[in-house]
mmCIF file of C-alpha atoms in Angstrom:
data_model
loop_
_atom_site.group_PDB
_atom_site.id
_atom_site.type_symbol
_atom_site.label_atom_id
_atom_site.label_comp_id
_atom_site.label_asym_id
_atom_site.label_seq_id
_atom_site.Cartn_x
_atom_site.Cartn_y
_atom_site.Cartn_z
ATOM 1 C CA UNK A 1 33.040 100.938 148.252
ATOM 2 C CA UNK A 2 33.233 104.711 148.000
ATOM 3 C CA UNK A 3 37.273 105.512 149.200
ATOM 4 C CA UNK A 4 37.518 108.761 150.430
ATOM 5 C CA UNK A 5 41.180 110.327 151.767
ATOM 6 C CA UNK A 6 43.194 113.096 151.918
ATOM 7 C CA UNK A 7 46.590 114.446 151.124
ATOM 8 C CA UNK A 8 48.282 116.622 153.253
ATOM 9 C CA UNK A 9 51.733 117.727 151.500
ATOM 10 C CA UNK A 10 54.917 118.391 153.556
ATOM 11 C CA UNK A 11 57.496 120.222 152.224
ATOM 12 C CA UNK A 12 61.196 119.344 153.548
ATOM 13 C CA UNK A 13 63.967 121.379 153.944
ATOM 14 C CA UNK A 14 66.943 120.172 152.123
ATOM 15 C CA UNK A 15 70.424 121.711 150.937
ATOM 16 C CA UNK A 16 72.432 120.568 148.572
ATOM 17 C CA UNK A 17 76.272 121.438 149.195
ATOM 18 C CA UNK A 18 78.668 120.224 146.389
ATOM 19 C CA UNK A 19 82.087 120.237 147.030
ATOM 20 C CA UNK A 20 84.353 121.817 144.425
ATOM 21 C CA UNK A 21 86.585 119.774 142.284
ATOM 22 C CA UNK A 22 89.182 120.006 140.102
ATOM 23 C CA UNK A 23 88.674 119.730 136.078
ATOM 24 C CA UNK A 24 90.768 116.296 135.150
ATOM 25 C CA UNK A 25 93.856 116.882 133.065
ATOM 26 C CA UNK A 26 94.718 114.798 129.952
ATOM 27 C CA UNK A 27 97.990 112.224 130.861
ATOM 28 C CA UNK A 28 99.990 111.192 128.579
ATOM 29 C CA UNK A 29 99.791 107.726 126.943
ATOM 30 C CA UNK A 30 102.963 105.569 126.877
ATOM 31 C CA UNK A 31 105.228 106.545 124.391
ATOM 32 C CA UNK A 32 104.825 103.376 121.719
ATOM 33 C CA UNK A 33 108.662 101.791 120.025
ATOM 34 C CA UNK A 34 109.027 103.516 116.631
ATOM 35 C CA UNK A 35 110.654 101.569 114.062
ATOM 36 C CA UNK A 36 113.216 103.436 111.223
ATOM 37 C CA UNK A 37 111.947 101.441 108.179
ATOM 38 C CA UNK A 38 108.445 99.647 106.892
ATOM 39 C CA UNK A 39 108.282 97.672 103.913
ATOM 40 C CA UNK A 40 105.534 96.507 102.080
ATOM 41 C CA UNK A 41 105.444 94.375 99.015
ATOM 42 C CA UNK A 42 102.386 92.774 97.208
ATOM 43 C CA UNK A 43 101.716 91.212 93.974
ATOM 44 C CA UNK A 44 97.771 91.055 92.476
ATOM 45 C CA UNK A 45 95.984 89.949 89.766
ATOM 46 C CA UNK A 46 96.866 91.079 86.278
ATOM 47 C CA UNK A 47 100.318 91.551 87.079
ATOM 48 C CA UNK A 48 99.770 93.837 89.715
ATOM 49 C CA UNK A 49 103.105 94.691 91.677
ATOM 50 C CA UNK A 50 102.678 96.625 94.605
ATOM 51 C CA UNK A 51 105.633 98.160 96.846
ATOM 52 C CA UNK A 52 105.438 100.896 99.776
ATOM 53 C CA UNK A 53 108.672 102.229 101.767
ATOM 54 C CA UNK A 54 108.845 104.279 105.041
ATOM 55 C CA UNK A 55 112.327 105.492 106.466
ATOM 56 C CA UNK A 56 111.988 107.651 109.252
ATOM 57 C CA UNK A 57 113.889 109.491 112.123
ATOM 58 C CA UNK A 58 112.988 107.934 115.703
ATOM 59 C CA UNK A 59 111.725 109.792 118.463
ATOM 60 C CA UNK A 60 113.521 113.324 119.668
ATOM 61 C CA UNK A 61 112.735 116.743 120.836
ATOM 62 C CA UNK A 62 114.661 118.355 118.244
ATOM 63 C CA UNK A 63 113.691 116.875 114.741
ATOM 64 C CA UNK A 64 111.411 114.083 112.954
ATOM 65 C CA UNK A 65 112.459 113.358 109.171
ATOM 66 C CA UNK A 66 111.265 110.791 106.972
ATOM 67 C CA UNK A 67 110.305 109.786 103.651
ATOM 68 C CA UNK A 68 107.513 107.821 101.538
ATOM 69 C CA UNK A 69 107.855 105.748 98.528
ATOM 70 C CA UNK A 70 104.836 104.199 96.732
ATOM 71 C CA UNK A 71 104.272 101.963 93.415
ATOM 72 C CA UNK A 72 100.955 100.208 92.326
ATOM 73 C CA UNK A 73 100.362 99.229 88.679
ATOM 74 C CA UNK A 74 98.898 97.296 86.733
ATOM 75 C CA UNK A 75 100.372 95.739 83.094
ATOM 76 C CA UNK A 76 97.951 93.330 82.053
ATOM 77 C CA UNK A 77 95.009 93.636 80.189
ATOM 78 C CA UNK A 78 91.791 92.839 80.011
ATOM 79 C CA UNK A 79 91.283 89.952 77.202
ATOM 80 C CA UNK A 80 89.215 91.988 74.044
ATOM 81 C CA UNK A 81 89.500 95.034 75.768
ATOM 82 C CA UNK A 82 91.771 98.204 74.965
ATOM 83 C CA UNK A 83 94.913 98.697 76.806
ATOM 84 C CA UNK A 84 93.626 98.783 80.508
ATOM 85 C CA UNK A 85 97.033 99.518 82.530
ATOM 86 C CA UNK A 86 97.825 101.935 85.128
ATOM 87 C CA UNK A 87 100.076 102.920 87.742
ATOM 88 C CA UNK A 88 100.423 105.334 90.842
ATOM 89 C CA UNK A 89 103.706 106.474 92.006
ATOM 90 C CA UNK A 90 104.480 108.547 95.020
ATOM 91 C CA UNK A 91 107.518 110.280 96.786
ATOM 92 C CA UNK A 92 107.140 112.118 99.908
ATOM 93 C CA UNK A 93 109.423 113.590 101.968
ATOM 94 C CA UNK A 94 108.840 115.435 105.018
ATOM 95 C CA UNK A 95 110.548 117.348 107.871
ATOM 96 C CA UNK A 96 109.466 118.502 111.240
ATOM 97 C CA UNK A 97 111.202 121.301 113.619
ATOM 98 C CA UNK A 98 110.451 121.160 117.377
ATOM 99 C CA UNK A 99 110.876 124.943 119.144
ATOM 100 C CA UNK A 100 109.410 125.637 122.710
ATOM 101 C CA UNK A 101 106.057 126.116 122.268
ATOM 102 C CA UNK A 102 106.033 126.274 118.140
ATOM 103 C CA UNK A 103 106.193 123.409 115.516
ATOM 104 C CA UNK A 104 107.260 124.129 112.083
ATOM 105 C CA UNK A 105 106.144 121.180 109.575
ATOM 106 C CA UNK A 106 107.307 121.220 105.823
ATOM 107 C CA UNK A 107 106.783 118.324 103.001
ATOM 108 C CA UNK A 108 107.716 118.221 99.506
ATOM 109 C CA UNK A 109 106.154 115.130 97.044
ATOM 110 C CA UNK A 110 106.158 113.870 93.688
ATOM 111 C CA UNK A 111 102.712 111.758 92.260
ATOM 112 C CA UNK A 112 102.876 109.968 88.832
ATOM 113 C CA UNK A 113 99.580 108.072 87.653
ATOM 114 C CA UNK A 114 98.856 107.009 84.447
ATOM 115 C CA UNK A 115 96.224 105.502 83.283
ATOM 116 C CA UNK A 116 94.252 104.572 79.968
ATOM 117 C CA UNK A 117 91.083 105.133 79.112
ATOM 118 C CA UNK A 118 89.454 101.898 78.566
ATOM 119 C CA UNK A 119 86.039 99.673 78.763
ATOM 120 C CA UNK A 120 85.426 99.466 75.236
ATOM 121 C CA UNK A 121 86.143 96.513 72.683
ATOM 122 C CA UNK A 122 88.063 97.963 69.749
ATOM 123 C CA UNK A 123 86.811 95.383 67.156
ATOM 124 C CA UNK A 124 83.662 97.322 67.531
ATOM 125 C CA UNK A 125 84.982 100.013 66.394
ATOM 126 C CA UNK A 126 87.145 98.632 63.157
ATOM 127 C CA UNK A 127 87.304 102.594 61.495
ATOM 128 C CA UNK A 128 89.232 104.030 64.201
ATOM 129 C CA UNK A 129 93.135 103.023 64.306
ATOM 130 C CA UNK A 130 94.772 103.814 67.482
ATOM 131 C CA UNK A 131 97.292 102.314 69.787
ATOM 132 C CA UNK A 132 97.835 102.280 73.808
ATOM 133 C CA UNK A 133 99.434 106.138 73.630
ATOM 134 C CA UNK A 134 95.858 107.362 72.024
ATOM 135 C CA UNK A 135 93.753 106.685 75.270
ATOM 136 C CA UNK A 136 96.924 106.959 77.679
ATOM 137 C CA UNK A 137 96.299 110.234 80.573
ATOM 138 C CA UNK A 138 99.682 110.537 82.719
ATOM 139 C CA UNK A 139 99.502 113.225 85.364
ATOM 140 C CA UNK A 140 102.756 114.622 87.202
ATOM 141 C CA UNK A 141 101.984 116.658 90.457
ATOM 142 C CA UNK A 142 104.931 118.192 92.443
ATOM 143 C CA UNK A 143 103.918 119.948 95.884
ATOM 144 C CA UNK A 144 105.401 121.582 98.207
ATOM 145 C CA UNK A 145 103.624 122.386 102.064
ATOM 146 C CA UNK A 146 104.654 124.391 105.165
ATOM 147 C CA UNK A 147 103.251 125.089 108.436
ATOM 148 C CA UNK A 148 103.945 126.425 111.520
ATOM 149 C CA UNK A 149 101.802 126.527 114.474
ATOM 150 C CA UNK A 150 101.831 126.893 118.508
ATOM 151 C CA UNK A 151 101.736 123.246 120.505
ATOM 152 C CA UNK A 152 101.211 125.937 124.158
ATOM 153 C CA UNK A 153 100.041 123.099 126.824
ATOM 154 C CA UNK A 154 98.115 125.844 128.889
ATOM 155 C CA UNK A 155 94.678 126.481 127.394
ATOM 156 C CA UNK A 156 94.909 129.772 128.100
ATOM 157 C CA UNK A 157 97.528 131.055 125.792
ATOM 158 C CA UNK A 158 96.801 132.360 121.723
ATOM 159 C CA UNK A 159 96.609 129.461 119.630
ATOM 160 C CA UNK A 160 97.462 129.574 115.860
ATOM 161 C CA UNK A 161 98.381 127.924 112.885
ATOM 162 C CA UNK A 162 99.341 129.134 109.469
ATOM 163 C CA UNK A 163 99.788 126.724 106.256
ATOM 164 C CA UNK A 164 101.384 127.688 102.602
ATOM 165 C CA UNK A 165 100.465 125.041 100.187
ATOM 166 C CA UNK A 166 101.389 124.932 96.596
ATOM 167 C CA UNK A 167 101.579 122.558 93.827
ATOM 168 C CA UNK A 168 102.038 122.429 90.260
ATOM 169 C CA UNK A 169 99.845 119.386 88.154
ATOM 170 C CA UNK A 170 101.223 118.810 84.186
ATOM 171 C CA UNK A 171 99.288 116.108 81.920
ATOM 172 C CA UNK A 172 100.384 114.374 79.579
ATOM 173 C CA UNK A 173 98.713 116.898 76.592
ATOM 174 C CA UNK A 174 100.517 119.552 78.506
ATOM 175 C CA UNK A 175 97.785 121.247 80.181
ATOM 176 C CA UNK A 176 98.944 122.549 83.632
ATOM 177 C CA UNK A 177 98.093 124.183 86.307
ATOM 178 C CA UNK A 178 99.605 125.854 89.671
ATOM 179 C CA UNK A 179 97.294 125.845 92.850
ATOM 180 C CA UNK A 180 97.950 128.101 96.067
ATOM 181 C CA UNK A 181 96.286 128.072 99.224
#
């Protein structure tokens, strides 16, 4: 059958009124127990101690200190395979100053790592004489960072931060270098 109809459109008269609300504010989360002191300890494969030490200040308005100590090496080798030891070595320590509306951050460290360059057999190289020292790279970096910037709660206010970063990195052929940012 042939259908045969008509639309006749309506249009309706509707507002929208929205009532006005207020942007959400961040809360605060529940301030979490601090501990003073973590300790971790670990021993691996190829005589692989491992050691990691926090001490820090608990929670106040005035100050946070704390330092960082870190060890991981390794001492044995790999059986045919040149001298494959290592180690990483770190000490951090760190200082924060709470004003008003301003925090002022600083941090000094010290990183050891040595390591030696290995992978190869040395029998399949019988010409060459060398010992461990030959293929050893140590690198010493000593840093020092500061920074001070505004922690204003209002979102309004001038924000800023400013950051002085400098360290110093010696190798064991006594190359160097200084780096400032």
């Amino acid at each position: 059958p042939e259908l045969s109809y008509s639309i006749n459109p309506v249009q309706l008269n509707t507002r929208i009124e929205l009532d006005k609300i207020r942007p959400a504010r961040m809360t605060g989360e529940p301030l979490k127990k601090l501990y003073r002191n973590f300790v971790k300890l670990g021993y691996g494969n190829y005589a692989s101690p491992y050691f990691e030490f926090f001490i820090n200040s608990l929670r106040s308005e005035e100050t946070q200190f704390g330092l960082h100590l870190k060890h991981h090496s390794s001492n044995s080798g790999i059986e045919d395979f040149a001298e494959s030891s290592f180690s990483n070595n770190l000490a951090d320590l760190y200082l924060k100053k709470f004003f008003k509306n301003h925090t002022l951050n600083t941090n000094a460290y010290y990183k050891r790592n040595m390591v030696h360059y290995y992978g190869f057999i040395p029998d399949s190289f019988p010409a060459l004489d060398f010992d461990a020292e030959d293929i050893m790279q140590r690198y010493q970096t000593l840093g020092l960072n500061l920074e001070f910037g505004s922690n204003y709660l209002r979102e309004k206010k001038f924000h800023h931060h400013f950051a002085l970063n400098y360290y110093y990195l010696r190798d064991y052929y006594e190359s160097y270098e200084h780096g400032i940012a």
